Coordinates of C-alpha atoms in Angstrom, one line a residue:
Chain A
M206 CA 123.1 115.1 92.2
N207 CA 125.5 116.6 95.5
Q208 CA 123.9 119.4 95.1
R209 CA 120.7 117.5 95.7
N210 CA 122.3 115.7 98.6
F211 CA 123.3 118.6 100.8
L212 CA 119.7 120.4 100.5
F213 CA 118.6 117.2 101.5
A214 CA 120.6 117.7 104.8
V215 CA 120.1 120.4 104.9
L216 CA 116.5 120.1 104.7
L217 CA 117.7 117.2 106.7
L218 CA 118.7 119.4 110.0
A219 CA 116.5 121.5 109.5
T220 CA 113.5 119.2 110.9
Y221 CA 115.6 117.5 112.6
V222 CA 116.5 120.8 114.9
L223 CA 115.4 124.0 113.7
V224 CA 111.3 122.8 114.4
P225 CA 111.6 121.5 117.8
A226 CA 113.5 124.3 118.8
V227 CA 111.2 126.9 117.1
F228 CA 108.1 125.3 118.2
G229 CA 109.4 123.0 121.0
D230 CA 107.6 124.5 123.3
N231 CA 104.2 124.7 121.8
N232 CA 102.2 121.8 122.9
Y233 CA 99.3 122.1 120.2
V234 CA 102.0 123.6 117.0
M235 CA 103.6 120.0 117.9
G236 CA 100.9 118.2 118.3
L237 CA 100.0 119.0 115.3
I238 CA 103.1 118.5 114.1
I239 CA 103.5 115.1 115.6
S240 CA 98.9 113.8 114.1
A241 CA 99.8 115.4 110.3
L242 CA 103.2 113.2 110.9
I243 CA 101.5 109.4 111.7
V244 CA 99.5 110.5 109.1
A245 CA 102.5 111.2 106.4
G246 CA 103.6 107.9 108.0
I247 CA 100.8 105.9 106.9
A248 CA 100.8 107.3 103.2
I249 CA 104.6 107.0 102.3
A250 CA 102.9 103.1 103.7
W251 CA 100.3 103.5 101.4
A252 CA 101.9 105.2 99.0
L253 CA 104.2 102.4 98.3
L254 CA 102.2 100.3 97.9
G255 CA 100.0 101.4 95.9
N256 CA 103.0 102.9 93.8
L257 CA 105.0 99.8 93.7
G258 CA 102.6 97.0 93.7
G259 CA 100.2 98.7 91.2
M260 CA 97.5 98.2 94.2
V261 CA 95.2 100.5 96.0
S262 CA 94.6 100.1 100.2
F263 CA 91.2 101.3 101.2
G264 CA 92.5 99.6 104.0
H265 CA 94.8 101.3 105.6
A266 CA 93.2 101.4 109.0
A267 CA 93.2 97.8 109.9
F268 CA 97.3 97.5 110.1
F269 CA 97.2 100.4 112.2
G270 CA 94.8 99.3 114.4
V271 CA 96.2 95.8 114.2
G272 CA 99.5 97.8 115.1
S273 CA 98.5 100.1 118.0
Y274 CA 96.1 97.2 119.7
A275 CA 99.8 95.6 119.4
S276 CA 102.0 97.6 121.0
A277 CA 99.7 98.3 123.5
L278 CA 98.7 95.2 124.0
L279 CA 102.4 94.1 124.4
T280 CA 103.4 96.3 127.1
M281 CA 101.1 96.5 128.8
K282 CA 99.7 92.9 129.7
L283 CA 103.6 91.2 129.0
G284 CA 105.8 94.3 130.2
W285 CA 107.6 94.4 126.7
P286 CA 110.0 97.9 126.8
V287 CA 107.4 100.1 124.5
L288 CA 111.2 100.1 121.7
L289 CA 111.7 96.9 121.9
A290 CA 107.3 96.3 121.7
M291 CA 107.5 98.7 118.6
P292 CA 108.6 96.7 115.6
M293 CA 107.0 94.2 117.3
A294 CA 103.8 95.5 116.7
G295 CA 104.8 96.0 112.9
L296 CA 105.6 92.3 112.1
I297 CA 102.0 91.2 114.0
A298 CA 100.8 93.5 111.2
V299 CA 102.4 92.1 108.7
L300 CA 101.2 88.8 109.5
F301 CA 97.8 90.2 110.3
S302 CA 98.2 90.8 106.6
A303 CA 99.0 87.8 105.6
A304 CA 95.9 86.3 105.6
M305 CA 95.0 88.9 103.1
L306 CA 97.3 87.2 100.4
P307 CA 94.6 85.0 98.5
A308 CA 93.6 88.4 97.3
L309 CA 97.4 89.3 95.6
R310 CA 96.3 87.2 93.0
L311 CA 92.7 88.5 91.8
S312 CA 93.0 91.8 90.4
G313 CA 93.2 96.0 91.7
P314 CA 89.3 95.8 92.1
Y315 CA 89.7 92.2 94.1
F316 CA 92.3 93.9 96.2
A317 CA 90.8 96.8 97.0
L318 CA 88.0 95.9 98.3
A319 CA 88.7 93.1 99.8
I320 CA 91.2 95.5 102.1
L321 CA 88.0 97.0 103.0
A322 CA 85.9 94.4 104.4
Y323 CA 89.7 93.0 106.5
A324 CA 89.1 97.1 108.0
Q325 CA 85.3 96.1 109.3
I326 CA 86.4 92.3 110.2
F327 CA 89.5 93.6 112.6
R328 CA 87.4 96.5 113.9
I329 CA 84.6 94.0 114.8
L330 CA 86.9 91.5 115.9
A331 CA 88.6 94.5 118.1
T332 CA 85.3 94.7 119.9
E333 CA 84.3 91.2 120.0
M334 CA 86.9 89.8 121.5
D335 CA 86.9 92.4 125.0
W336 CA 88.8 89.7 127.2
L337 CA 92.0 90.8 125.4
T338 CA 90.8 93.9 124.4
Q339 CA 88.4 95.2 127.2
G340 CA 86.4 95.3 123.8
A341 CA 84.3 99.2 123.5
K342 CA 85.7 99.9 126.0
G343 CA 89.0 100.5 125.0
L344 CA 92.5 100.7 126.9
S345 CA 93.7 103.2 129.0
R346 CA 97.6 104.1 131.0
I347 CA 99.1 102.5 127.5
P348 CA 102.8 103.2 128.1
T349 CA 104.6 106.1 126.8
L350 CA 107.5 106.1 125.2
P351 CA 110.9 105.9 127.4
V352 CA 113.6 108.3 128.4
L353 CA 116.2 107.6 126.1
F354 CA 120.0 109.1 125.6
G355 CA 118.9 111.6 128.5
I356 CA 116.3 112.9 125.9
D357 CA 112.8 112.1 127.6
L358 CA 110.5 110.6 124.2
G359 CA 107.8 110.5 126.2
S360 CA 107.6 115.0 125.6
R361 CA 106.5 116.5 122.7
S362 CA 109.7 116.7 120.7
G363 CA 110.5 114.1 121.9
S364 CA 107.7 112.0 120.1
Y365 CA 108.9 114.2 117.7
L366 CA 112.3 113.6 116.8
V367 CA 111.0 110.0 116.2
I368 CA 107.7 110.1 114.5
V369 CA 110.8 112.1 112.1
T370 CA 113.2 109.4 112.8
L371 CA 111.2 106.8 111.5
L372 CA 109.5 108.3 108.6
A373 CA 113.4 109.2 107.6
A374 CA 113.8 105.1 108.1
F375 CA 110.6 104.4 105.8
I376 CA 111.3 106.3 103.3
A377 CA 115.7 105.9 102.6
C378 CA 113.7 101.7 102.4
Y379 CA 111.4 103.3 99.7
A380 CA 113.8 104.7 97.7
W381 CA 116.5 101.8 98.1
V382 CA 113.4 99.5 96.7
R383 CA 112.5 101.8 94.4
R384 CA 116.3 102.1 92.7
S385 CA 117.3 97.8 94.0
H386 CA 116.4 95.0 91.0
Y387 CA 113.1 94.7 92.6
G388 CA 111.8 97.9 92.3
T389 CA 112.7 97.3 88.1
A390 CA 110.6 93.8 87.5
L391 CA 107.6 96.4 89.9
R392 CA 107.8 98.8 87.2
A393 CA 108.2 96.3 84.5
M394 CA 104.9 94.4 86.3
H395 CA 102.7 98.1 85.7
D396 CA 103.7 97.6 81.8
S397 CA 102.6 94.2 81.5
E398 CA 101.6 91.7 84.9
Q399 CA 102.0 88.2 81.3
A400 CA 104.6 89.5 80.3
T401 CA 106.8 90.4 83.6
R402 CA 105.7 86.4 84.3
V403 CA 107.2 85.8 81.4
V404 CA 110.4 86.4 81.3
G405 CA 110.6 84.6 84.8
V406 CA 109.4 87.1 87.4
N407 CA 107.0 86.9 90.9
S408 CA 104.4 88.8 90.3
V409 CA 102.2 87.7 93.2
M410 CA 105.4 87.0 95.4
L411 CA 107.1 90.3 94.8
K412 CA 103.5 91.9 95.4
A413 CA 103.1 90.2 98.3
W414 CA 106.9 91.0 99.7
M415 CA 105.7 95.0 99.1
L416 CA 102.5 94.2 100.9
F417 CA 104.1 93.8 104.2
L418 CA 106.7 96.2 103.5
S419 CA 103.2 98.2 103.9
A420 CA 102.0 97.1 106.8
F421 CA 105.0 96.8 108.4
M422 CA 105.8 100.4 108.6
T423 CA 102.0 100.9 109.1
G424 CA 101.6 99.0 111.6
V425 CA 104.7 100.6 113.3
I426 CA 102.9 104.3 112.7
G427 CA 100.1 102.7 114.7
A428 CA 102.3 101.4 117.7
F429 CA 103.9 105.2 118.4
N430 CA 100.0 106.7 117.9
A431 CA 98.7 104.4 121.1
H432 CA 102.3 105.2 123.1
T433 CA 101.7 108.8 122.3
I434 CA 98.1 108.9 122.8
N435 CA 97.8 106.9 125.4
F436 CA 94.5 105.6 125.2
L437 CA 93.0 103.0 122.2
E438 CA 89.5 101.8 121.1
P439 CA 88.8 100.4 118.4
D440 CA 86.1 103.0 116.5
Y441 CA 89.3 105.2 117.0
A442 CA 92.3 102.5 115.9
F443 CA 90.3 100.9 113.2
G444 CA 88.6 104.6 112.1
G445 CA 88.1 105.0 108.3
G446 CA 89.5 107.9 108.8
W447 CA 93.8 106.8 109.0
S448 CA 92.0 104.9 105.6
V449 CA 91.1 108.3 103.5
L450 CA 93.4 111.0 105.0
P451 CA 96.8 109.0 103.8
I452 CA 94.6 108.4 100.7
V453 CA 93.6 112.2 99.6
A454 CA 97.3 113.3 101.4
A455 CA 99.7 110.7 99.2
I456 CA 97.7 111.9 96.1
F457 CA 97.5 115.2 96.9
G458 CA 101.1 115.9 96.8
G459 CA 101.7 112.9 94.4
Y460 CA 102.1 109.4 95.3
R461 CA 104.6 107.9 92.9
T462 CA 107.1 111.2 93.8
L463 CA 109.0 110.4 97.2
S464 CA 108.5 113.2 99.3
G465 CA 104.8 113.7 97.4
P466 CA 102.1 111.5 100.2
V467 CA 104.7 113.5 103.4
I468 CA 104.4 117.0 102.1
G469 CA 100.4 116.3 100.7
A470 CA 100.2 114.9 104.6
L471 CA 101.4 118.4 105.8
C472 CA 98.6 119.8 103.9
I473 CA 95.5 118.1 104.2
Y474 CA 95.5 117.4 107.7
L475 CA 96.3 120.9 108.2
I476 CA 93.8 122.0 106.7
D477 CA 90.7 119.7 108.0
Q478 CA 92.0 120.4 111.3
L479 CA 92.2 123.4 111.1
L480 CA 89.5 124.9 108.3
F481 CA 87.2 121.7 107.1
K482 CA 86.7 120.8 110.9
S483 CA 85.5 124.6 111.9
L484 CA 83.7 124.6 109.1
L485 CA 82.0 121.6 109.7
P486 CA 82.4 120.0 112.7
T487 CA 80.4 115.9 111.9
G488 CA 81.0 115.7 108.5
H489 CA 84.4 117.2 107.8
Q490 CA 85.6 114.3 105.9
I491 CA 82.8 115.5 103.3
M492 CA 85.6 118.1 101.6
L493 CA 88.1 115.3 101.3
G494 CA 85.8 113.4 99.3
V495 CA 85.5 116.1 97.4
L496 CA 89.5 117.2 97.6
L497 CA 89.8 113.9 96.5
A498 CA 87.2 113.5 93.6
A499 CA 88.8 116.5 92.0
M500 CA 92.2 115.4 92.1
I501 CA 91.6 112.2 90.3
L502 CA 89.7 114.3 87.9
F503 CA 92.0 117.3 87.4
A504 CA 95.4 115.6 88.2
P505 CA 95.9 112.5 89.1
D506 CA 99.7 112.6 89.6
G507 CA 99.4 115.0 92.5
L508 CA 100.2 119.0 93.1
L509 CA 103.8 118.4 92.9
P510 CA 104.7 117.3 90.2
L511 CA 101.8 120.0 88.1
F512 CA 104.0 122.3 89.7
R513 CA 107.2 120.8 88.3
R514 CA 105.9 119.9 84.8
R515 CA 104.3 124.2 85.1
H516 CA 108.6 125.3 86.0
A517 CA 109.8 122.9 84.0
Chain B
M220 CA 66.0 74.6 118.8
A221 CA 65.4 73.3 115.2
E222 CA 62.8 75.6 115.2
L223 CA 65.0 78.9 115.2
I224 CA 67.6 77.1 112.6
L225 CA 64.3 77.3 110.9
Q226 CA 63.4 80.5 111.3
A227 CA 67.1 81.9 110.6
L228 CA 66.8 80.1 107.0
Y229 CA 63.8 82.0 106.4
S230 CA 64.4 85.2 107.2
G231 CA 67.6 85.0 105.5
L232 CA 66.3 83.6 102.8
L233 CA 64.3 86.7 102.9
N234 CA 67.1 89.0 103.6
G235 CA 69.3 86.9 100.3
G236 CA 66.5 88.8 98.3
V237 CA 67.4 92.5 98.9
Y238 CA 70.6 91.6 98.9
A239 CA 70.7 89.9 95.4
L240 CA 69.0 93.5 94.0
M241 CA 72.1 95.0 95.4
A242 CA 74.9 93.2 94.3
I243 CA 73.8 92.5 90.8
G244 CA 73.4 96.4 90.2
L245 CA 77.3 96.6 91.3
A246 CA 77.7 93.6 89.2
L247 CA 76.1 94.7 85.9
S248 CA 78.2 97.6 86.2
F249 CA 81.1 95.7 86.6
G250 CA 81.1 94.1 83.9
T251 CA 80.1 96.7 81.2
M252 CA 83.2 99.1 82.1
R253 CA 84.9 97.0 83.8
V254 CA 84.6 99.3 86.6
I255 CA 83.8 98.6 91.0
N256 CA 81.8 101.3 91.4
L257 CA 83.3 101.6 95.4
A258 CA 79.5 104.4 95.9
H259 CA 76.7 101.7 95.0
G260 CA 76.3 100.5 99.0
E261 CA 75.8 104.1 99.5
L262 CA 73.6 104.7 96.9
V263 CA 71.4 101.7 98.1
L264 CA 71.9 104.2 101.5
L265 CA 70.4 107.4 99.7
A266 CA 68.2 105.2 98.0
A267 CA 66.9 104.4 101.4
Y268 CA 67.0 107.8 103.0
M269 CA 64.0 109.0 100.7
A270 CA 61.9 106.5 101.6
Y271 CA 62.9 107.5 105.3
V272 CA 62.1 111.1 103.8
V273 CA 58.6 110.6 102.0
E274 CA 57.6 108.9 105.6
S275 CA 58.7 110.6 107.5
R276 CA 57.9 114.7 106.3
L277 CA 54.9 113.2 103.6
D278 CA 53.4 110.5 106.1
L279 CA 53.3 108.6 103.2
S280 CA 53.8 104.7 103.9
P281 CA 57.7 104.4 102.5
L282 CA 56.4 102.0 99.3
A283 CA 55.3 105.3 98.0
A284 CA 59.3 106.2 97.9
I285 CA 59.9 104.2 95.1
P286 CA 59.7 106.1 91.7
L287 CA 61.7 109.5 94.2
A288 CA 63.8 106.7 95.5
M289 CA 65.0 105.2 91.7
A290 CA 64.7 108.7 90.3
V291 CA 67.8 108.9 92.8
A292 CA 69.3 105.8 92.4
C293 CA 69.8 106.6 88.9
A294 CA 70.8 110.0 89.0
G295 CA 72.9 109.1 91.6
S296 CA 74.5 106.7 89.0
A297 CA 74.9 108.5 86.3
L298 CA 76.9 110.9 87.9
V299 CA 79.2 107.9 88.9
Y300 CA 80.0 106.3 85.3
L301 CA 79.8 110.0 83.9
L302 CA 83.0 111.3 85.6
V303 CA 84.5 107.3 85.9
A304 CA 84.2 108.0 81.9
R305 CA 86.2 110.9 81.8
I306 CA 89.2 109.1 83.7
R307 CA 91.3 108.2 80.8
K308 CA 94.3 107.2 82.9
N309 CA 95.5 104.7 84.9
R310 CA 91.3 103.5 85.2
E311 CA 91.1 100.3 87.1
L312 CA 93.2 101.7 89.9
N313 CA 91.6 106.1 89.7
S314 CA 88.3 105.1 89.0
L315 CA 88.6 102.7 92.7
M316 CA 89.2 105.7 94.1
L317 CA 86.9 108.4 92.3
S318 CA 83.9 105.8 93.5
F319 CA 85.3 105.4 97.3
A320 CA 85.8 109.5 97.1
I321 CA 82.2 109.8 95.9
G322 CA 81.2 107.3 97.8
I323 CA 83.0 109.4 101.1
I324 CA 80.6 112.1 99.9
I325 CA 77.2 110.9 99.7
T326 CA 77.9 109.3 103.7
N327 CA 79.0 112.3 105.0
A328 CA 76.0 114.8 103.0
V329 CA 73.5 112.2 104.5
L330 CA 75.1 112.7 108.1
L331 CA 74.9 116.3 107.8
I332 CA 71.5 116.2 106.6
W333 CA 70.3 113.2 108.8
S334 CA 72.4 113.4 111.6
G335 CA 73.7 110.2 113.0
D336 CA 70.4 108.7 114.2
I337 CA 69.2 105.7 113.2
H338 CA 66.3 105.6 111.5
S339 CA 63.4 102.9 110.5
T340 CA 60.0 102.7 109.3
G341 CA 57.0 103.2 111.6
S342 CA 54.4 101.9 109.3
V343 CA 52.7 99.3 111.7
S344 CA 51.4 97.3 108.6
L345 CA 54.7 97.1 107.5
Q346 CA 55.9 95.7 110.2
E347 CA 52.8 93.7 110.6
A348 CA 54.2 89.4 111.6
V349 CA 53.7 87.4 108.5
Q350 CA 53.2 83.1 109.4
L351 CA 53.9 80.7 107.2
G352 CA 53.4 77.2 108.5
S353 CA 55.7 77.7 111.4
L354 CA 57.4 80.3 109.8
Y355 CA 57.9 84.2 111.1
S356 CA 58.1 86.7 109.1
M357 CA 57.6 91.1 108.8
R358 CA 55.2 91.6 105.8
S359 CA 58.1 94.4 105.1
E360 CA 60.6 91.1 104.4
L361 CA 58.7 89.6 102.0
Y362 CA 56.9 91.8 100.1
G363 CA 60.7 92.4 99.7
F364 CA 61.5 88.9 98.9
L365 CA 58.7 89.2 96.6
A366 CA 59.8 92.4 94.7
S367 CA 62.9 91.0 93.4
L368 CA 62.5 87.3 92.7
V369 CA 60.0 89.2 89.9
L370 CA 63.1 91.9 88.7
V371 CA 66.1 89.3 88.6
T372 CA 63.7 88.0 87.1
L373 CA 62.5 90.9 84.5
L374 CA 66.4 91.7 84.2
W375 CA 67.4 87.6 83.3
Q376 CA 64.8 88.7 81.2
W377 CA 66.4 91.0 80.1
L378 CA 69.3 90.7 79.7
A379 CA 68.8 87.8 77.4
K380 CA 65.8 87.9 74.9
S381 CA 65.8 92.5 74.3
W382 CA 68.6 94.3 72.0
Y383 CA 70.4 96.6 75.0
G384 CA 70.0 93.2 77.4
R385 CA 72.4 91.5 74.4
A386 CA 74.6 95.0 73.8
V387 CA 75.2 95.0 77.8
R388 CA 76.5 91.4 77.7
A389 CA 78.4 91.6 74.7
V390 CA 80.3 94.7 75.7
S391 CA 80.9 92.8 79.0
S392 CA 82.5 89.9 76.8
Q393 CA 84.0 91.5 74.4
R394 CA 84.2 96.0 74.4
D395 CA 85.7 95.9 70.7
A396 CA 84.1 93.1 68.7
A397 CA 80.8 94.5 70.2
K398 CA 81.8 98.1 68.4
L399 CA 82.4 96.7 65.1
M400 CA 79.0 94.3 65.9
G401 CA 77.2 98.6 65.9
I402 CA 76.9 99.2 69.4
N403 CA 77.2 101.7 71.6
P404 CA 79.4 101.3 74.3
A405 CA 79.4 104.0 76.1
K406 CA 75.4 104.4 75.3
T407 CA 75.7 100.9 76.5
E408 CA 76.9 100.9 80.1
L409 CA 75.4 103.9 80.3
I410 CA 72.6 101.8 81.2
S411 CA 73.8 99.4 82.9
F412 CA 74.5 102.2 85.0
L413 CA 71.0 102.8 85.6
V414 CA 70.2 99.8 85.6
A415 CA 72.3 99.1 88.7
G416 CA 70.6 102.3 89.9
L417 CA 66.7 101.6 89.3
L418 CA 68.2 98.4 91.6
A419 CA 70.1 100.4 94.1
G420 CA 66.7 102.6 94.4
C421 CA 64.1 99.8 95.0
A422 CA 66.6 97.9 97.6
G423 CA 66.8 100.9 99.6
V424 CA 63.3 101.0 99.9
A425 CA 62.9 97.2 100.7
L426 CA 66.2 97.4 103.4
Y427 CA 64.1 100.7 104.7
S428 CA 60.8 99.1 105.5
S429 CA 62.8 96.1 107.1
S430 CA 65.6 97.0 108.6
V431 CA 67.2 100.2 110.4
I432 CA 69.7 102.1 108.6
Q433 CA 72.2 105.7 109.5
P434 CA 74.8 107.7 107.2
S435 CA 77.3 104.5 108.1
L436 CA 76.2 101.6 107.1
G437 CA 77.0 102.6 102.4
H438 CA 79.8 101.3 103.0
A439 CA 78.9 98.1 105.1
L440 CA 76.7 97.0 102.1
T441 CA 79.1 97.9 99.3
V442 CA 80.6 95.5 100.5
K443 CA 78.3 92.7 101.1
A444 CA 77.3 93.8 97.1
F445 CA 81.3 93.3 96.5
I446 CA 81.6 89.6 98.8
I447 CA 78.6 89.0 96.4
T448 CA 79.5 89.0 93.6
V449 CA 83.0 87.0 94.4
L450 CA 80.3 84.1 95.6
A451 CA 79.1 84.4 92.6
G452 CA 82.0 84.0 90.1
V453 CA 81.3 85.9 86.6
G454 CA 78.1 86.8 84.0
S455 CA 75.5 84.3 85.6
V456 CA 71.8 86.0 86.7
P457 CA 70.5 83.0 89.2
G458 CA 75.2 82.8 90.0
V459 CA 73.7 86.3 92.6
L460 CA 70.2 85.3 93.5
A461 CA 71.6 81.8 95.1
A462 CA 74.6 83.6 96.5
S463 CA 72.9 87.2 97.9
V464 CA 70.3 83.8 99.4
L465 CA 73.5 81.6 100.8
L466 CA 75.3 85.4 102.3
G467 CA 71.4 86.0 104.0
I468 CA 71.8 82.6 105.6
T469 CA 75.0 82.7 106.8
E470 CA 73.8 86.1 108.5
A471 CA 70.8 84.7 109.7
L472 CA 72.4 81.3 110.7
T473 CA 76.2 83.2 112.7
V474 CA 73.3 86.1 114.6
T475 CA 71.1 82.5 116.0
L476 CA 73.7 80.4 117.3
W477 CA 75.9 82.9 118.4
S478 CA 75.4 87.1 118.0
S479 CA 74.9 89.3 116.1
A480 CA 77.7 91.8 116.4
V481 CA 79.9 89.7 114.7
Q482 CA 77.0 88.9 111.3
E483 CA 79.3 90.5 109.6
L484 CA 82.1 88.1 110.1
A485 CA 80.7 85.7 108.9
G486 CA 79.9 87.4 105.4
M487 CA 84.2 87.0 104.9
L488 CA 84.7 84.1 106.2
L489 CA 82.7 82.4 103.3
F490 CA 84.3 85.2 100.8
L491 CA 88.2 84.2 101.8
L492 CA 86.9 80.4 101.9
V493 CA 85.8 81.0 98.2
L494 CA 88.9 83.3 97.8
F495 CA 91.4 79.7 98.7
V496 CA 88.8 77.6 97.2
L497 CA 87.2 78.0 94.6
P498 CA 88.9 81.4 93.1
N499 CA 86.2 81.9 89.9
G500 CA 83.6 81.6 92.5
L501 CA 80.4 79.0 93.1
F502 CA 78.2 79.7 89.7
G503 CA 81.2 82.1 87.8
A504 CA 82.6 80.6 83.6
A505 CA 86.2 78.5 84.5
R506 CA 87.6 81.8 83.9
R507 CA 89.7 84.1 84.8
R508 CA 88.8 86.7 86.6
A509 CA 91.3 89.8 84.5

């Protein structure tokens, strides 16, 4: 365990210091890495809901979009500081996710389809409420991240540090929930929800907490994205890509592990951007679909556990 | 105003007929296999594009595409079944993701082959206005509704009377007991997916002849079909028909009284209301959806 902690510290140091030191001057590479980490953030939130909550979500774009619009509007219309608006955007995403609570009482497929429908609804709302969101025209000139302790968080390297910190916090939180007695109860629920209920676990409540946590993480990531690209429109912020990419990433890396979603997101995003998009500029998502189908059929636990089993 | 509302009710009723064709297919495959086919709407869309191909390339009426559309949707549905049946571990969640992936593949394949443009039929006779009292519709809408009434009745009779129809119901209610009674569950499941494909094929042609199609539509169709199955509750063919008409009318009224952009919202609100108030659906047997 000590050796693992040491390895972890080395890895953390490398991601914080080495990556910006090596690639810091190359805006293109840093941009790619930041985008991949944004997908990784959603993938972690998705995997938390899928692994601990036992629920498959096809609509994380809804939380992502709500988070990005909330933070953009808070900073632009009410003049909130960016770093305060981002966690608030997470909370607003949680508030919106509460609309999904009735679906939690139902079994897996119902939740999955309900959330699919919600993502559509939020996109329509963002388009139609143009007095607030400026509709399909979109919001431009969203404030960038501020300068903090002499570091310009709005620069590529600064944004990189922010997203890495967010991911580290998410993973720590995920690991804590998994270890805590909530995690134990959730694992038991996975085996038999009825038996777990009988011993006095409020399973719907636990699932709701996982949904809230997942929505919060995704909302914060959405806010971060809004402040780094400084532009939003409904079709972009609520786009299906924000739902599909994280799923493929988490499944690819292994959604039952902590590091799987991050490694999966780095692989999938880079493959998608550098390979699939250059092969098929319009329908490149078809490759993601093929990849996802192949993973489910041949390696549903992801590639990481597959390698581990081979080497064990 | 009263006339407009009456007209909306009529259009909604006709639309609801086509929705029923999609929703019954989804409910049927869900019933036997406990698997929601998230690619179902995409299969309907694929069938609609078959009608487009037959009309634009062969210069025939979209109605001539029905056999081709049915064949394609059936083949797609069977493929979904065969792939989903291969899943051994954690079938409920993995089958959702697999059919979701198939949906993405179909949507993007349609986008790659036929581009993102919107298409609708050019047939004059199908688009001709038909008057019924003071109410108007396109001829294709009326045809679609009548065809769906016939198909739904046939399906209802098939489920109630025929050997395979009864096998489908038996597998839906108790898979293991059905097996003991000499029913082959795998074959029955395949048949339910094939029937779902047939209905999806007809729904696709009806969709193309009475409205516009585009690649991203498949997703919305799946959601619609699902909303209807939730509204209807499990295990009732007339219930699905009634719920489809209810959704069609709600959407049509929203368009008339508010705006066409929020049409999808109306269905969702209806859906939420039912989830909150009547978790077993409007017509479902009083049992838990597990």
